[in-house]
N, CA, C and O atoms as a MOPAC input file, in Angstrom:
PM7 MOZYME 1SCF
protein

 N      0.74700 1    -1.15000 1    -0.02300 1
 C     -0.09000 1     0.05500 1     0.08200 1
 C      0.86600 1     1.22500 1    -0.09200 1
 O      1.89400 1     1.31100 1     0.58000 1
 N      0.53500 1     2.06400 1    -0.94600 1
 C      1.53800 1     3.39800 1    -1.02600 1
 C      0.72600 1     4.58100 1    -0.40800 1
 O     -0.47700 1     4.66800 1    -0.65400 1
 N      1.25700 1     5.35000 1     0.26400 1
 C      0.60500 1     6.52900 1     0.88700 1
 C      1.24700 1     7.55700 1     0.16400 1
 O      2.46700 1     7.59900 1     0.00700 1
 N      0.32500 1     8.51600 1    -0.34900 1
 C      0.75600 1     9.55400 1    -1.16400 1
 C      0.13700 1    10.92700 1    -0.45000 1
 O     -1.07100 1    10.86300 1    -0.22100 1
 N      0.67400 1    11.90500 1    -0.14900 1
 C      0.28700 1    13.22300 1     0.19500 1
 C      0.14600 1    14.10500 1    -0.79400 1
 O      1.10600 1    14.24700 1    -1.55100 1
 N     -0.90300 1    14.78700 1    -0.98600 1
 C     -1.25600 1    15.97000 1    -2.12200 1
 C     -1.98700 1    17.15200 1    -1.28300 1
 O     -2.57500 1    17.04600 1    -0.20700 1
 N     -1.79700 1    18.22900 1    -2.02700 1
 C     -2.62300 1    19.50600 1    -1.67500 1
 C     -3.87100 1    19.34900 1    -1.95700 1
 O     -4.21400 1    18.51200 1    -2.79200 1
 N     -4.78600 1    20.15400 1    -1.28400 1
 C     -6.21200 1    20.27600 1    -1.62400 1
 C     -6.45600 1    20.69200 1    -2.81600 1
 O     -7.30300 1    20.05500 1    -3.44200 1
 N     -5.93800 1    21.62000 1    -3.34500 1
 C     -6.13200 1    22.22700 1    -4.46100 1
 C     -6.02900 1    21.23500 1    -5.68700 1
 O     -6.95700 1    20.99900 1    -6.46100 1
 N     -4.66800 1    20.65000 1    -5.75200 1
 C     -4.31700 1    19.51800 1    -6.47500 1
 C     -5.28500 1    18.46500 1    -6.61500 1
 O     -5.75600 1    18.06900 1    -7.68100 1
 N     -5.58300 1    17.98800 1    -5.31700 1
 C     -6.67600 1    16.84500 1    -5.17900 1
 C     -7.92100 1    17.22700 1    -5.72300 1
 O     -8.65100 1    16.37800 1    -6.23300 1
 N     -8.21800 1    18.33700 1    -5.67000 1
 C     -9.52600 1    18.90000 1    -6.32500 1
 C     -9.53100 1    18.86600 1    -7.95900 1
 O    -10.55000 1    18.55700 1    -8.57600 1
 N     -8.32600 1    19.20600 1    -8.59300 1
 C     -8.21100 1    19.18800 1    -9.83300 1
 C     -7.96300 1    17.75600 1   -10.53500 1
 O     -8.20200 1    17.48600 1   -11.71200 1
 N     -7.42400 1    16.88900 1    -9.53800 1
 C     -7.03600 1    15.47300 1   -10.06000 1
 C     -7.79900 1    14.34900 1    -9.41800 1
 O     -7.31400 1    13.23300 1    -9.22900 1
 N     -9.08000 1    14.72300 1    -9.07900 1
 C     -9.79700 1    13.84600 1    -8.27300 1
 C    -10.15500 1    12.55900 1    -8.93100 1
 O    -10.20200 1    11.50700 1    -8.29300 1
 N    -10.41600 1    12.64200 1   -10.24700 1
 C    -10.78800 1    11.57200 1   -10.91400 1
 C     -9.46100 1    10.57500 1   -10.98900 1
 O     -9.59400 1     9.37300 1   -10.76300 1
 N     -8.41200 1    11.04800 1   -11.25900 1
 C     -6.99100 1    10.36200 1   -11.30500 1
 C     -6.76800 1     9.76400 1    -9.94800 1
 O     -6.18700 1     8.68300 1    -9.85900 1
 N     -7.20500 1    10.41500 1    -8.86200 1
 C     -6.69700 1     9.92800 1    -7.65100 1
 C     -7.58200 1     8.83700 1    -7.30800 1
 O     -7.11000 1     7.88500 1    -6.68600 1
 N     -8.89000 1     8.85100 1    -7.65600 1
 C     -9.77300 1     7.65400 1    -7.57800 1
 C     -9.24100 1     6.47500 1    -8.27500 1
 O     -9.25000 1     5.38900 1    -7.69700 1
 N     -8.77100 1     6.59400 1    -9.48300 1
 C     -8.13000 1     5.41700 1   -10.09300 1
 C     -7.05000 1     5.10500 1    -9.10000 1
 O     -7.04600 1     3.98200 1    -8.59500 1
 N     -6.25900 1     5.86300 1    -8.81400 1
 C     -5.09000 1     5.43600 1    -7.96300 1
 C     -5.29800 1     4.79500 1    -6.58100 1
 O     -4.40800 1     4.15500 1    -6.02200 1
 N     -6.49900 1     4.99600 1    -6.06700 1
 C     -7.04400 1     4.41100 1    -4.79700 1
 C     -7.75700 1     2.92200 1    -5.18200 1
 O     -7.91700 1     2.02700 1    -4.35100 1
 N     -8.08800 1     2.84900 1    -6.37100 1
 C     -8.66200 1     1.56800 1    -6.96800 1
 C     -7.64300 1     0.57400 1    -6.97400 1
 O     -7.95400 1    -0.61400 1    -6.89000 1
 N     -6.28800 1     0.99400 1    -7.07800 1
 C     -5.17000 1     0.23500 1    -7.33400 1
 C     -4.70800 1    -0.15400 1    -6.02300 1
 O     -3.91600 1    -1.09600 1    -5.98300 1
 N     -5.05700 1     0.39900 1    -4.93900 1
 C     -4.71600 1     0.26700 1    -3.46700 1
 C     -3.84900 1     1.28000 1    -2.88900 1
 O     -3.30700 1     0.96100 1    -1.83100 1
 N     -3.59300 1     2.48400 1    -3.38100 1
 C     -2.96900 1     3.47600 1    -3.01200 1
 C     -3.88200 1     4.11700 1    -1.81500 1
 O     -5.07900 1     3.84000 1    -1.73300 1
 N     -3.28800 1     4.91400 1    -0.97600 1
 C     -3.91900 1     5.66600 1     0.03800 1
 C     -3.34400 1     7.11300 1    -0.19300 1
 O     -2.14300 1     7.38100 1    -0.15500 1
 N     -4.37900 1     8.02900 1    -0.44300 1
 C     -3.92400 1     9.36600 1    -0.59600 1
 C     -4.38600 1    10.21200 1     0.53400 1
 O     -5.55900 1    10.14500 1     0.90200 1
 N     -3.46000 1    11.07100 1     1.15200 1
 C     -3.65000 1    12.01900 1     2.23000 1
 C     -3.78300 1    13.34100 1     1.70200 1
 O     -2.80900 1    13.83500 1     1.13400 1
 N     -4.88600 1    14.00800 1     1.81000 1
 C     -5.03300 1    15.44600 1     1.24600 1
 C     -4.53800 1    16.26500 1     2.48300 1
 O     -4.90300 1    16.07600 1     3.64300 1
 N     -3.69800 1    17.15200 1     2.07300 1
 C     -3.21700 1    18.20100 1     2.84000 1
 C     -3.76900 1    19.55800 1     2.61100 1
 O     -4.05700 1    19.96400 1     1.48500 1
 N     -3.92800 1    20.33400 1     3.81900 1
 C     -4.35400 1    21.79100 1     3.72900 1
 C     -3.22700 1    22.48700 1     4.49300 1
 O     -3.05700 1    22.14400 1     5.66300 1
 N     -2.47700 1    23.38100 1     3.98700 1
 C     -1.39100 1    24.19200 1     4.51800 1
 C     -0.46200 1    23.20300 1     5.33700 1
 O     -0.18700 1    23.47900 1     6.50400 1
 N     -0.01300 1    22.13900 1     4.78200 1
 C      0.75500 1    21.32900 1     5.51000 1
 C      0.27300 1    20.26100 1     6.59100 1
 O      1.04300 1    19.56300 1     7.25100 1
 N     -1.06300 1    20.24200 1     6.66900 1
 C     -1.64400 1    19.45200 1     7.81200 1
 C     -2.74800 1    18.60900 1     6.90900 1
 O     -3.56700 1    19.04900 1     6.10200 1
 N     -2.50200 1    17.31300 1     7.30200 1
 C     -3.54500 1    16.30200 1     6.87200 1
 C     -4.85700 1    16.53400 1     7.24000 1
 O     -5.00100 1    16.82200 1     8.42800 1
 N     -5.94700 1    16.48900 1     6.49600 1
 C     -7.15200 1    16.83500 1     6.72000 1
 C     -8.25400 1    15.77000 1     6.18200 1
 O     -9.40500 1    15.67700 1     6.60700 1
 N     -7.71700 1    15.05900 1     5.25600 1
 C     -8.65200 1    13.72800 1     4.65500 1
 C     -7.81300 1    12.63300 1     4.13100 1
 O     -6.69800 1    12.90600 1     3.68500 1
 N     -8.22500 1    11.47600 1     4.14300 1
 C     -7.63000 1    10.31300 1     3.54500 1
 C     -8.58800 1     9.66000 1     2.64900 1
 O     -9.74700 1     9.43800 1     3.00100 1
 N     -8.10400 1     9.33400 1     1.44500 1
 C     -8.90500 1     8.52600 1     0.33700 1
 C     -8.26300 1     7.21800 1     0.44800 1
 O     -7.09800 1     7.04700 1     0.09000 1
 N     -9.04400 1     6.22900 1     0.96800 1
 C     -8.67300 1     4.70800 1     0.97700 1
 C     -9.56500 1     3.96500 1     0.42000 1
 O    -10.75800 1     4.27000 1     0.44400 1
 N     -9.04900 1     2.75300 1    -0.23100 1
 C     -9.68800 1     1.80800 1    -0.89800 1
 C    -11.01400 1     1.22800 1    -0.08200 1
 O    -10.77000 1     1.06700 1     1.11400 1
 N    -11.96400 1     0.98400 1    -0.36000 1
 C    -13.24100 1     0.50900 1     0.32800 1
 C    -12.89000 1    -1.02300 1     0.30000 1
 O    -12.65500 1    -1.57700 1    -0.77300 1
 N    -12.85400 1    -1.74900 1     1.58400 1
 C    -12.83300 1    -3.14800 1     1.76200 1
 C    -14.16200 1    -3.86600 1     1.55900 1
 O    -15.05100 1    -3.44100 1     2.29700 1
 N    -14.47800 1    -4.76100 1     0.81300 1
 C    -15.66000 1    -5.33900 1     0.73300 1
 C    -16.12200 1    -5.95600 1     1.95900 1
 O    -15.35200 1    -6.51200 1     2.74200 1
 N    -17.40100 1    -5.86300 1     2.13500 1
 C    -17.82300 1    -6.38100 1     3.37800 1
 C    -18.20700 1    -7.86300 1     3.03500 1
 O    -18.48700 1    -8.20100 1     1.88500 1
 N    -18.20400 1    -8.71000 1     4.08100 1
 C    -18.55700 1   -10.03100 1     3.89900 1
 C    -19.89900 1   -10.33900 1     4.14200 1
 O    -20.44400 1   -10.09300 1     5.21800 1
 N    -20.48700 1   -10.89700 1     3.13600 1
 C    -22.17500 1   -10.99800 1     3.04700 1
 C    -22.23300 1   -12.60900 1     3.59100 1
 O    -21.63200 1   -13.49100 1     2.97900 1
 N    -23.00000 1   -12.87400 1     4.77100 1
 C    -23.38600 1   -14.08900 1     5.29700 1
 C    -24.67400 1   -14.65000 1     4.58600 1
 O    -25.68000 1   -13.96400 1     4.40000 1
 N    -24.54700 1   -15.92000 1     4.22100 1
 C    -26.00200 1   -16.41200 1     3.64700 1
 C    -26.90000 1   -16.57700 1     4.96100 1
 O    -26.49400 1   -16.96800 1     6.05500 1
 N    -27.88800 1   -16.28900 1     4.70800 1
 C    -28.91100 1   -16.20400 1     5.84100 1
 C    -29.14600 1   -17.71300 1     6.29000 1
 O    -29.29300 1   -18.00300 1     7.47700 1
 N    -29.17000 1   -18.58300 1     5.34600 1
 C    -29.41900 1   -20.04500 1     5.90200 1
 C    -28.23800 1   -20.47100 1     6.80000 1
 O    -28.39800 1   -21.17300 1     7.79800 1
 N    -27.02200 1   -19.99500 1     6.37800 1
 C    -25.78500 1   -20.26400 1     7.19100 1
 C    -26.04200 1   -19.73200 1     8.81100 1
 O    -25.78000 1   -20.36300 1     9.83500 1
 N    -26.60200 1   -18.45300 1     8.70200 1
 C    -26.71200 1   -17.71800 1    10.15100 1
 C    -27.82600 1   -18.71800 1    10.91800 1
 O    -27.60600 1   -19.09500 1    12.06900 1
 N    -28.84900 1   -19.05300 1    10.30600 1
 C    -29.93500 1   -19.79800 1    10.88000 1
 C    -29.37200 1   -21.03100 1    11.45600 1
 O    -29.49400 1   -21.34000 1    12.64200 1
 N    -28.71800 1   -21.75900 1    10.51600 1
 C    -28.02600 1   -22.85700 1    11.06000 1
 C    -27.06500 1   -22.85800 1    12.23900 1
 O    -27.03000 1   -23.75800 1    13.07800 1
 N    -26.34600 1   -21.85700 1    12.23600 1
 C    -25.46400 1   -21.56200 1    13.34100 1
 C    -25.98800 1   -21.29800 1    14.81200 1
 O    -25.50000 1   -21.59100 1    15.90400 1
 N    -27.26800 1   -20.57900 1    14.42200 1
 C    -28.07000 1   -20.43000 1    15.75900 1
 C    -28.54800 1   -21.78400 1    16.28300 1
 O    -28.43200 1   -22.02900 1    17.48400 1
 N    -29.14400 1   -22.77800 1    15.34300 1
 C    -29.58200 1   -23.83300 1    15.72200 1
 C    -28.57300 1   -24.78700 1    16.41500 1
 O    -28.83600 1   -25.56900 1    17.32900 1
 N    -27.28200 1   -24.56800 1    15.77500 1
 C    -26.19200 1   -25.38900 1    16.43300 1
 C    -25.90900 1   -24.90800 1    17.62000 1
 O    -25.72300 1   -25.73700 1    18.51100 1
 N    -25.81200 1   -23.60200 1    17.91600 1
 C    -25.54500 1   -22.89700 1    19.15700 1
 C    -26.68500 1   -23.35300 1    20.26900 1
 O    -26.31300 1   -23.40500 1    21.44100 1
 N    -27.88600 1   -23.64500 1    19.98900 1
 C    -28.95600 1   -23.63400 1    21.11400 1
 C    -29.13200 1   -25.29700 1    21.19900 1
 O    -30.03200 1   -25.73200 1    21.91700 1
 N    -28.33800 1   -26.15100 1    20.52300 1
 C    -28.54200 1   -27.73800 1    20.66500 1
 C    -28.14100 1   -28.03000 1    22.32800 1
 O    -27.19200 1   -27.54400 1    22.94200 1
 N    -29.05200 1   -28.86300 1    22.77300 1
 C    -28.76900 1   -29.34800 1    24.24900 1
 C    -29.29900 1   -28.04200 1    25.24800 1
 O    -29.12900 1   -28.11100 1    26.46600 1
 N    -29.83000 1   -27.08100 1    24.73300 1
 C    -30.43200 1   -25.99100 1    25.75700 1
 C    -31.91900 1   -26.26500 1    25.73500 1
 O    -32.63200 1   -26.23000 1    24.73200 1
 N    -32.29600 1   -26.54500 1    26.98200 1
 C    -33.72000 1   -26.59100 1    27.32100 1
 C    -34.40500 1   -25.82400 1    28.24000 1
 O    -33.73800 1   -25.21500 1    29.07700 1
 N    -35.69200 1   -25.72900 1    28.24900 1
 C    -36.33500 1   -24.65600 1    29.11700 1
 C    -36.48000 1   -25.44100 1    30.62400 1
 O    -36.88800 1   -24.89200 1    31.64800 1
 N    -36.11100 1   -26.65100 1    30.52400 1
 C    -36.13600 1   -27.38300 1    31.88500 1
 C    -36.84200 1   -28.41800 1    31.70600 1
 O    -37.53500 1   -28.54300 1    30.69600 1
 N    -36.77700 1   -29.40700 1    32.74100 1
 C    -37.13900 1   -30.75000 1    32.57000 1
 C    -38.60200 1   -30.95400 1    32.27300 1
 O    -38.94500 1   -31.94700 1    31.63100 1
 N    -39.44100 1   -30.12200 1    32.68000 1
 C    -40.85700 1   -30.34200 1    32.56000 1
 C    -41.74500 1   -29.05100 1    32.09800 1
 O    -42.89800 1   -28.80500 1    32.45000 1
 N    -40.81200 1   -28.19400 1    31.11200 1
 C    -41.48600 1   -26.86300 1    30.63600 1
 C    -41.82900 1   -27.11300 1    29.09100 1
 O    -41.16700 1   -27.94900 1    28.47500 1
 N    -42.73300 1   -26.48500 1    28.53200 1
 C    -43.00200 1   -26.43600 1    27.16100 1
 C    -43.14400 1   -24.79000 1    26.81200 1
 O    -43.44800 1   -23.99300 1    27.70000 1
 N    -42.93600 1   -24.44700 1    25.67700 1
 C    -42.91100 1   -23.34100 1    25.19900 1
 C    -44.56900 1   -22.77500 1    25.38400 1
 O    -44.92400 1   -21.65400 1    25.74700 1
 N    -45.26200 1   -23.72600 1    25.07800 1
 C    -46.98900 1   -23.54800 1    25.15000 1
 C    -47.33200 1   -23.04400 1    26.55600 1
 O    -48.01300 1   -22.04100 1    26.77100 1
 N    -46.77200 1   -23.86800 1    27.52900 1
 C    -46.98700 1   -23.44900 1    28.93800 1
 C    -46.39500 1   -22.03700 1    29.22900 1
 O    -47.04100 1   -21.18200 1    29.83500 1
 N    -45.32600 1   -21.87000 1    28.83600 1
 C    -44.77900 1   -20.32400 1    29.04200 1
 C    -45.49700 1   -19.26200 1    28.48700 1
 O    -45.48800 1   -18.13500 1    28.98200 1
 N    -46.23700 1   -19.62800 1    27.28800 1
 C    -46.96700 1   -18.62900 1    26.58700 1
 C    -48.25500 1   -18.49200 1    27.29000 1
 O    -48.74400 1   -17.37000 1    27.42700 1
 N    -48.84900 1   -19.54900 1    27.75000 1
 C    -50.14400 1   -19.62700 1    28.37700 1
 C    -49.90800 1   -19.00200 1    29.78900 1
 O    -50.84600 1   -18.38100 1    30.28900 1
 N    -48.87400 1   -19.10100 1    30.39000 1
 C    -48.57800 1   -18.55300 1    31.68500 1
 C    -48.84900 1   -17.00900 1    31.72400 1
 O    -49.47600 1   -16.47300 1    32.63800 1
 N    -48.30600 1   -16.32500 1    30.62100 1
 C    -48.37200 1   -14.96800 1    30.68100 1
 C    -49.74400 1   -14.33000 1    30.24900 1
 O    -49.96300 1   -13.11900 1    30.20200 1
 N    -50.53500 1   -15.22100 1    29.97500 1
 C    -52.08300 1   -14.79200 1    29.37800 1
 C    -52.98200 1   -14.56400 1    30.78000 1
 O    -52.80600 1   -15.21500 1    31.81000 1
 N    -53.69300 1   -13.80900 1    30.65500 1
 C    -54.77200 1   -13.65900 1    31.79200 1
 C    -55.86700 1   -14.65700 1    31.75800 1
 O    -56.75900 1   -14.62300 1    32.60500 1

C-alpha cells in the first residue's frame, strides 16, 4: 500500500485520477497548509453471510439447551396470558 500526500487544490483538480489510484490500492492523504485533513482509502468489501448459514449457526448454538425438565413453550406462553 502506497501512501501519497497531495495538496487540497491539486486533489480537487485531479480527483478522478486519484480515485483511479485508490482503486489500485494506494492511500491518498489530502493536505491543507501542510496539515493532513482527509484520507482517500480503498473500500474493503464487506463479507455477506448467507441467511441459511446464520440460521443453522443459531440452531447449532442452542443444541442441548432446554427450558427445563418439564416446561414447554406453550406452557410459558399460556402462563403470561390472563
